[in-house]
XYZ file of C-alpha atoms in Angstrom:
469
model
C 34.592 -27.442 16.741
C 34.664 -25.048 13.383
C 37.816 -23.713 12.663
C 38.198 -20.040 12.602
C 38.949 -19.913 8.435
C 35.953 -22.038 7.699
C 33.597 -20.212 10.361
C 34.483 -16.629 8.129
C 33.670 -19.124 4.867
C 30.038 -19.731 6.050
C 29.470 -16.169 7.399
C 30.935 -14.702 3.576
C 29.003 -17.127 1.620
C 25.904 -15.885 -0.408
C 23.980 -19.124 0.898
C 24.309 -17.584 4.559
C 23.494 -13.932 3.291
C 20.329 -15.681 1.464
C 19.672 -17.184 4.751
C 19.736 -14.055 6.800
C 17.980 -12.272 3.891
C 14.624 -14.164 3.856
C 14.073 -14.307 7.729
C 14.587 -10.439 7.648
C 12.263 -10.317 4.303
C 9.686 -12.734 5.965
C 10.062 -10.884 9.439
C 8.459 -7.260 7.846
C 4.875 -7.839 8.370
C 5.695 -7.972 11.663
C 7.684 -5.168 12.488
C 7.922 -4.831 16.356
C 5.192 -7.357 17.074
C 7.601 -10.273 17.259
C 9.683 -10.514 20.351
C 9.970 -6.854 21.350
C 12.358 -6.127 24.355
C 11.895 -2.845 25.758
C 15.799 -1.308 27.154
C 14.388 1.715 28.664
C 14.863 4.374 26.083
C 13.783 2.522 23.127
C 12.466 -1.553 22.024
C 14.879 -3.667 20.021
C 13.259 -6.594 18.142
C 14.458 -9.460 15.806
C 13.411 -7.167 12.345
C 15.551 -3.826 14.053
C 18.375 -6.196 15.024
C 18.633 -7.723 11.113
C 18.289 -4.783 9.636
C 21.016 -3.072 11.286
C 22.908 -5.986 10.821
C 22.209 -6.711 6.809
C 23.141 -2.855 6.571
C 25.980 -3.254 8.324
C 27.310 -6.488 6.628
C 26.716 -4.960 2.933
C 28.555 -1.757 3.657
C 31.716 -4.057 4.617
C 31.167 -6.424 1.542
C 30.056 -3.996 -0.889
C 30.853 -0.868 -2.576
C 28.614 2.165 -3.112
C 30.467 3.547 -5.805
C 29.456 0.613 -7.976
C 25.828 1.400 -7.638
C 24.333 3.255 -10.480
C 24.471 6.638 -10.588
C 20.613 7.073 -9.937
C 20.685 4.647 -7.347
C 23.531 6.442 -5.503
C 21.222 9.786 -5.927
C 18.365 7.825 -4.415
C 20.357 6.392 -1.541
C 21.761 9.801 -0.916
C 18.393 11.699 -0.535
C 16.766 8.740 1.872
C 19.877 9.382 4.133
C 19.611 13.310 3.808
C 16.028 12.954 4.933
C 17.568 10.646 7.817
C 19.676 13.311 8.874
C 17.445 16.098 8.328
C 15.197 14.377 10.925
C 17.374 13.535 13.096
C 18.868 17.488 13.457
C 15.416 18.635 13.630
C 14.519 16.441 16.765
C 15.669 18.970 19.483
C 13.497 21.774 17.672
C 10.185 20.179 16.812
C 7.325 21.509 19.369
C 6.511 17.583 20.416
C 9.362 16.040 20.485
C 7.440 12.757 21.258
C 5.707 12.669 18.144
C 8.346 13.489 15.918
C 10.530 10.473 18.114
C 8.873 7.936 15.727
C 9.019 9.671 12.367
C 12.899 10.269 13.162
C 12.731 5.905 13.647
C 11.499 5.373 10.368
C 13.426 7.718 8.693
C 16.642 5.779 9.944
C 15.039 2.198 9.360
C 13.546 3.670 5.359
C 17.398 4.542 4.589
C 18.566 1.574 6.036
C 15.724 -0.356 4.284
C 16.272 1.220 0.884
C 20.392 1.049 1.575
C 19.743 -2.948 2.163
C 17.761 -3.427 -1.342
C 20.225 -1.689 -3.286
C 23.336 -3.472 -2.040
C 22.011 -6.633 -2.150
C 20.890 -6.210 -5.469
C 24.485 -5.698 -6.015
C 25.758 -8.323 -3.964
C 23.641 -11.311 -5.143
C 23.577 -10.694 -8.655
C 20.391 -9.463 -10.970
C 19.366 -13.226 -11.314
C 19.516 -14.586 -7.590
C 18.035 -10.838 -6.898
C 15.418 -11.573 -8.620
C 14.750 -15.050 -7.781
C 14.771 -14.916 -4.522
C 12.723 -11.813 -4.344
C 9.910 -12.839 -6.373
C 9.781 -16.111 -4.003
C 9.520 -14.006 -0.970
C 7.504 -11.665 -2.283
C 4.664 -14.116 -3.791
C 5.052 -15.871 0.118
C 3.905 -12.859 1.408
C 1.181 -12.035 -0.751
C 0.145 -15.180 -0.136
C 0.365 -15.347 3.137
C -1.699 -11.926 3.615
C -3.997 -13.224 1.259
C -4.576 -15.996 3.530
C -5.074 -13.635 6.787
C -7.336 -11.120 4.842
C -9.778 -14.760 3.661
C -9.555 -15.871 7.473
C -10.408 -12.356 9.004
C -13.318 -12.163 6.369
C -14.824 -15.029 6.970
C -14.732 -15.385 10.652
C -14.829 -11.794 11.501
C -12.231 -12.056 14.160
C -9.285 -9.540 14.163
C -6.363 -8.727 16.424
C -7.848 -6.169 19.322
C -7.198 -2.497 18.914
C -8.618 1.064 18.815
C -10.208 -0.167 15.350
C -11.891 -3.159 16.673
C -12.824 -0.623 19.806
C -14.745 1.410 17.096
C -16.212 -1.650 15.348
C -18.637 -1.679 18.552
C -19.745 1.684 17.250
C -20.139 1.251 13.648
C -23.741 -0.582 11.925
C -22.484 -3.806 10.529
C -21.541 -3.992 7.145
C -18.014 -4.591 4.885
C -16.253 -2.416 7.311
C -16.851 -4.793 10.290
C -14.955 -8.099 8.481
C -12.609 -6.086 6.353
C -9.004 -7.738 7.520
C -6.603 -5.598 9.570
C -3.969 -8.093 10.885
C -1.725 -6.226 13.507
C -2.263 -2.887 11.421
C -5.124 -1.414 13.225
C -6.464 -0.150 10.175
C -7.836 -1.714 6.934
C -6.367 0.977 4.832
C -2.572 0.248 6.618
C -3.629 -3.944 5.581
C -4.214 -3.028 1.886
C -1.334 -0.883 1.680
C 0.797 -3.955 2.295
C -1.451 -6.377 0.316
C -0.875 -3.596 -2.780
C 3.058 -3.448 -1.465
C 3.566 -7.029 -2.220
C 2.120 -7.414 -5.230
C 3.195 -4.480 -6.857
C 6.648 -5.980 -6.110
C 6.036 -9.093 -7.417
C 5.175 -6.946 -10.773
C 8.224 -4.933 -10.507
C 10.765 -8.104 -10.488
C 8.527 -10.228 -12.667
C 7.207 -7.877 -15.278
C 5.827 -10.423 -17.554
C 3.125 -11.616 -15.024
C 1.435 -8.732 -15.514
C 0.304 -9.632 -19.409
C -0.236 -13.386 -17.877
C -3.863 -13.368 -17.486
C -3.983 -16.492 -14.924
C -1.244 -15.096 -13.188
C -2.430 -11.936 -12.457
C -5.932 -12.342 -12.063
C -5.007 -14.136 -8.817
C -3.485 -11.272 -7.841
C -5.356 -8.736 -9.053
C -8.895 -9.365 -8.097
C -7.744 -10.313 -4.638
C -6.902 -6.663 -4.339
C -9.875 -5.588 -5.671
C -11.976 -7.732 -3.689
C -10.147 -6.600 -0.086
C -9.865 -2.922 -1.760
C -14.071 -3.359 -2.355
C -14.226 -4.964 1.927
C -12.754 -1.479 3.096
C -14.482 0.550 0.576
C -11.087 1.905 -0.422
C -11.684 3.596 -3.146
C -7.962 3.998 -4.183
C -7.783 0.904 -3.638
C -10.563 0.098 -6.249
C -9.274 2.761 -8.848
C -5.337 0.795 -9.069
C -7.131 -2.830 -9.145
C -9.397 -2.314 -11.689
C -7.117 -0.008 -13.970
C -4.465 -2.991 -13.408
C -7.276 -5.635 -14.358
C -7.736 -3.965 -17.689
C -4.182 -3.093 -17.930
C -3.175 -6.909 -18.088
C -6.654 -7.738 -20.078
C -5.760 -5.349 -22.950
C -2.026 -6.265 -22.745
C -3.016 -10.132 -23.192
C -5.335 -9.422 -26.325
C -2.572 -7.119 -27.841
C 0.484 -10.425 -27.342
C -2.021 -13.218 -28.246
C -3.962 -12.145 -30.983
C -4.415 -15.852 -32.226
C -6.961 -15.760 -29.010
C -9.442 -14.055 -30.560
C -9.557 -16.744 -32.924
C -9.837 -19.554 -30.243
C -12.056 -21.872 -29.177
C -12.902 -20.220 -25.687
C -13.002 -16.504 -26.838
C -15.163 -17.595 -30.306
C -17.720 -19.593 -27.604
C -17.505 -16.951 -24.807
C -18.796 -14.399 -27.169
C -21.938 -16.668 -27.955
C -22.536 -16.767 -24.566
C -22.563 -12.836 -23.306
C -24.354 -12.739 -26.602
C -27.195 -14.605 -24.978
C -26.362 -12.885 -22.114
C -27.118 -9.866 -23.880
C -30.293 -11.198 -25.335
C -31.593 -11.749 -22.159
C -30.889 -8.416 -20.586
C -32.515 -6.795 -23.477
C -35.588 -9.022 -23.580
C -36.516 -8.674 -19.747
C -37.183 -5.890 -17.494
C -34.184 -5.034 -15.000
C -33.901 -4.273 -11.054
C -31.792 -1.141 -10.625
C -30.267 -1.569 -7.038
C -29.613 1.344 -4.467
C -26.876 2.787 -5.907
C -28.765 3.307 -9.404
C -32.304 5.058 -8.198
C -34.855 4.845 -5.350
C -32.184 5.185 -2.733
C -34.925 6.736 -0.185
C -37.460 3.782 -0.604
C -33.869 1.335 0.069
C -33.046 3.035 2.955
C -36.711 3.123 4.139
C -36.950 -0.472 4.053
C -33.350 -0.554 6.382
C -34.795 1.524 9.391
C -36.947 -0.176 11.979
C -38.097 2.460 14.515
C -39.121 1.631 18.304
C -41.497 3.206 21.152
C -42.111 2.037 24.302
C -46.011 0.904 24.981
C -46.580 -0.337 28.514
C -42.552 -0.296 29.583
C -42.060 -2.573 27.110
C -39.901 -1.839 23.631
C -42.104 -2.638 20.486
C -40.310 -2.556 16.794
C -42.051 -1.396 13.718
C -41.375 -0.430 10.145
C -40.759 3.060 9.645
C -43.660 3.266 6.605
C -45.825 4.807 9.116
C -43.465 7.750 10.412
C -42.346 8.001 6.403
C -45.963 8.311 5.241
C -47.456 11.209 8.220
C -44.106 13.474 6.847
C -42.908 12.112 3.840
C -40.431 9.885 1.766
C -38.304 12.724 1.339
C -37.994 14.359 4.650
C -37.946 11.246 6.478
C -35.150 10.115 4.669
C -33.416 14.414 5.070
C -33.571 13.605 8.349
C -32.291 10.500 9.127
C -28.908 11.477 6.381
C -28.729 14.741 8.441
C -28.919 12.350 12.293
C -26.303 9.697 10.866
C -23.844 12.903 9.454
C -23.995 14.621 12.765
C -20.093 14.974 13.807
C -19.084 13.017 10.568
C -17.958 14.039 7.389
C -17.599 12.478 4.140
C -14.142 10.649 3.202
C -13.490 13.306 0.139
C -14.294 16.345 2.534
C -11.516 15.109 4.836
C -9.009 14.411 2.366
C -9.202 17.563 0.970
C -9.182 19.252 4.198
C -5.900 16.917 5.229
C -4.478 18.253 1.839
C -5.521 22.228 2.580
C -3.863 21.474 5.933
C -0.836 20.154 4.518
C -0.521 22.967 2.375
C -1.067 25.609 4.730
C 1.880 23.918 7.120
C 4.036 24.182 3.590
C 3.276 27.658 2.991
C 3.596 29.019 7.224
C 7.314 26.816 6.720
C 8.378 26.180 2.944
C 11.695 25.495 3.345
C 12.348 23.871 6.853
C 9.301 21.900 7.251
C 7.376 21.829 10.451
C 9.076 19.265 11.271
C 9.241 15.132 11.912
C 5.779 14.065 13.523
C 4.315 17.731 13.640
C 1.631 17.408 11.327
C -0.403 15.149 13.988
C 0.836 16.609 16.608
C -0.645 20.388 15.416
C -3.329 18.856 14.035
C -4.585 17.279 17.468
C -3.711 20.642 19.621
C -6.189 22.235 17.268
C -3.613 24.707 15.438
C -4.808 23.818 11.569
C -7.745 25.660 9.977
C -9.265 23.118 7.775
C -11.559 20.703 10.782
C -10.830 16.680 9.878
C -12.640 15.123 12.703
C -10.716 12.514 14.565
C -8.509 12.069 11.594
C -5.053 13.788 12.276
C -2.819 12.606 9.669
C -2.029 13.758 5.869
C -3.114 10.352 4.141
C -0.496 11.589 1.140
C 2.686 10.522 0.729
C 3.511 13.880 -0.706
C 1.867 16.326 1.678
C 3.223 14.263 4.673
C 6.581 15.073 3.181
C 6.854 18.622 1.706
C 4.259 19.427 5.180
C 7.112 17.995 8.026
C 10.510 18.715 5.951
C 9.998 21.161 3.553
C 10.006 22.211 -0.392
C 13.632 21.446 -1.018
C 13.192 17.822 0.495
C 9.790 17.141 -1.690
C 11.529 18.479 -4.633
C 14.819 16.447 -4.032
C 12.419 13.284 -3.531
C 10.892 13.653 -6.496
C 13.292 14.249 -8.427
C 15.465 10.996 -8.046
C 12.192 9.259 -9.170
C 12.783 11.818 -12.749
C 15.966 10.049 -12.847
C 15.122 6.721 -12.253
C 12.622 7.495 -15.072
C 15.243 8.506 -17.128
C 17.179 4.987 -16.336
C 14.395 3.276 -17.139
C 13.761 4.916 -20.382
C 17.362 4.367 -21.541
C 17.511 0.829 -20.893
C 14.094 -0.028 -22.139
C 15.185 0.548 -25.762
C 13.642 -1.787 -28.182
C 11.353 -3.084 -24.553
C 8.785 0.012 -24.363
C 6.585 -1.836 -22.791
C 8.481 -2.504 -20.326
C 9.495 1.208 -18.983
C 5.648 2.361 -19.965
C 4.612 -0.704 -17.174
C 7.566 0.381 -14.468
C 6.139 3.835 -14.850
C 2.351 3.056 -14.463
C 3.771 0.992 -11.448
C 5.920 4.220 -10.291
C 2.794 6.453 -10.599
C 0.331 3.847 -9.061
C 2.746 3.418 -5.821
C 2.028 7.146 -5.099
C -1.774 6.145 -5.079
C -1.226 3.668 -2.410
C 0.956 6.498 -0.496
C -2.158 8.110 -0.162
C -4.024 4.670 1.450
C -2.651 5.031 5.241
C -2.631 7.641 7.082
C 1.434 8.021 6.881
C 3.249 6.677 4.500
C 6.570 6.950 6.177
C 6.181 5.176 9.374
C 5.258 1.834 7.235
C 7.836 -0.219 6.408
C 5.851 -1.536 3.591
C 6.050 1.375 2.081
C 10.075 1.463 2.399
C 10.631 -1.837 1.037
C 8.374 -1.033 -2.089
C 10.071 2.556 -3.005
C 13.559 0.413 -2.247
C 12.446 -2.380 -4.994
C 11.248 -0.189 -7.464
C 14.010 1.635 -7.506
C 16.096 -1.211 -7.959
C 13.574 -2.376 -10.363
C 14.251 0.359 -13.242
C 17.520 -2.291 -14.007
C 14.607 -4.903 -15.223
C 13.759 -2.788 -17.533
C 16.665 -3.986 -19.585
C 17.155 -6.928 -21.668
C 18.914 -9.739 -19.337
C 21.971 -8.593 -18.157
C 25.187 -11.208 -17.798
């Protein structure tokens, strides 16, 4: 039997809190999917119970006035937006739909209140320590589950997979999803992870065999679901750590395997220069490619009988055939930068009808789907922008609050970096890039991905700083 003293030892030591840490860490790609118990009015799970727990455990052991002034600015607005939900609930037109965005504004305070006192609790070192090691498990891990899903093509079931049915088979139809739904919502937490591996670590980003391995995994799975965001923050990253590596190890250029790698795109160059080139699809001839890709049918004797399309093409035409088919497969589509900007146009006419208030938690979907916005967005009924989906459901003052303890976190950042410019130029990249992959999903705030990154780079500004005792 343990006595009661050395019970209370175990449960106040930081080997326990480490302990109770990681399995809430490791639980977050999961979410709800792991053991949910539905009580009637809501579903408690392992990750809800933890977190309320962890939060609960650092408010007794820790004290918020020690945070730094920017964190307690920070901490304060992600609880304002808590509460502002929360008081808005009664009002909102569907109070179903804004049920869930008041949940994750509770569980993104929580989240964010978590990071920041453990941060103090643990210590910058251990902080660090053990979140790079759970973070890099993670990426790993997802990097394993987007490589499986690729190459077998299997996914969890859902409305996406219901769609796959639908869709002609191409990247789309292996790109990974895991329990997401969505290929954009996977990446968002591939791009989560790693970004937080570069906010704690800061050096692997100018370590070229480092983060290659991270970095073209993101651009490969970013290329799968044609994410173009996606694309843009992997390869500006890639070059990023490429010129960063040149600039610290100049003596490379001077090395064995740049001196001999240059003779060989030399020849490489030689070659292309001495031979004639194929221009694929996306170059020229794009109506002769998608000629070759159509294979049309007619029924002779009740029975189905393929054929190229040459001989429909040549009676009316490369050109109109090829009019024609665009205008059949965009029938009751639109392109991927129409909708955006429409999402955008309705986000901002939601912020001008209600600047100050909002429309409220959830009510962006919800009028979107009841047909009360002006720009049309197809089936898509979400603002895909972290900062439309805010100023659009709370208001002006909230956006502007938001952003601003990100100006003093900047500020932080900038003060501590002294004599490490690098460093506060990379944590601001880093800042700015995290808003591109707020503009992946469809909502940014119902992802807890998304909390756990804004919590860490926060928290991240103090790495900025030369080592700290």
């Amino acid at each position: 039997m343990i006595r009661q003293g050395k019970l209370s030892d175990i449960i106040y030591s930081e080997r326990f809190f480490s302990l109770i840490f990681t399995i809430w860490f490791l639980l977050f790609p999961f979410d709800a999917f792991i053991f949910p118990v539905s009580i009637g009015f809501m579903t408690v799970y392992p990750y809800l119970f933890l977190t309320v727990f962890l939060f609960g455990f650092l408010l007794w052991r820790c004290s918020l006035t020690r945070l730094v002034r920017y964190q307690k600015y920070a901490l304060g607005i992600f609880f304002l937006l808590m509460f502002y939900a929360v008081c808005y609930l009664p009002f909102v037109a569907n109070f179903k739909s804004g049920l869930m965005d008041v949940r994750s504004m509770i569980l993104q305070a929580f989240t964010v209140g978590i990071i920041f006192l453990t941060f103090q609790y643990l210590g910058r070192k251990t902080f660090v320590d053990l979140i790079f090691k759970l973070s890099t498990l993670v990426f790993t891990f997802y990097s394993l589950i987007a490589w499986l899903e690729y190459y077998t093509g299997i996914h969890i079931a859902g409305r996406h997979t219901e769609k796959l049915l639908h869709y002609t088979i191409g990247n789309i139809t292996y790109a990974p999803v895991f329990i997401y739904d969505n290929p954009n919502t996977f990446l968002v937490y591939l791009f989560a992870t790693a970004f937080i591996i570069f906010l704690v670590k800061p050096a692997i980003l100018k370590s070229l065999k480092w983060s290659f391995a991270i970095l073209f995994t993101l651009l490969f799975f970013a290329l799968i679901a044609d994410s173009r965001i996606g694309k843009y923050l992997s390869e500006a990253l890639i070059v990023y750590s490429v010129v960063n590596y040149l600039i610290i190890n100049k003596s490379f250029l001077r090395q064995f395997y740049f001196r001999w790698m240059t003779f060989l795109i030399a020849l490489l160059l030689i070659v292309i220069f001495t031979h004639p080139i194929f221009l694929g699809p996306i170059w020229k001839k794009r109506d002769e490619y998608l000629l070759k890709s159509i294979v049309t049918v007619r029924f002779e004797a009740g029975k189905p009988i393929f054929s190229p399309a040459d001989s429909v093409a040549t009676e009316v035409g490369i050109k109109k055939f090829a009019e024609a088919f665009n205008k059949y497969n965009s029938e009751n589509t639109m392109s991927s930068d129409i909708v955006r900007q429409h999402l955008i146009e309705n986000g901002l006419f939601l912020i001008k009808q209600k600047p100050l208030t909002g429309v409220g938690p959830g009510q962006y979907a919800h009028l979107s789907n009841i047909g009360k916005l002006p720009k049309v967005t197809g089936t898509v009924n979400s603002p895909h922008e972290m900062l439309t989906e805010l100023g659009s459901q709370y208001g002006i003052p909230m956006l502007l609050l938001f952003l601003l303890s990100f100006l003093f976190a900047t500020i932080r950042a900038w003060k501590l970096s002294f004599g490490q410019r690098w460093k506060f130029f990379q944590w601001l990249m880093l800042a700015v890039f995290s808003f591109g992959i707020g503009a992946m999903p469809s909502a940014w705030f119902v992802l807890n991905g998304g909390w756990l990154l804004l919590a860490i780079l926060f928290v991240s500004v103090e790495f900025t700083s030369p080592e700290l005792t």
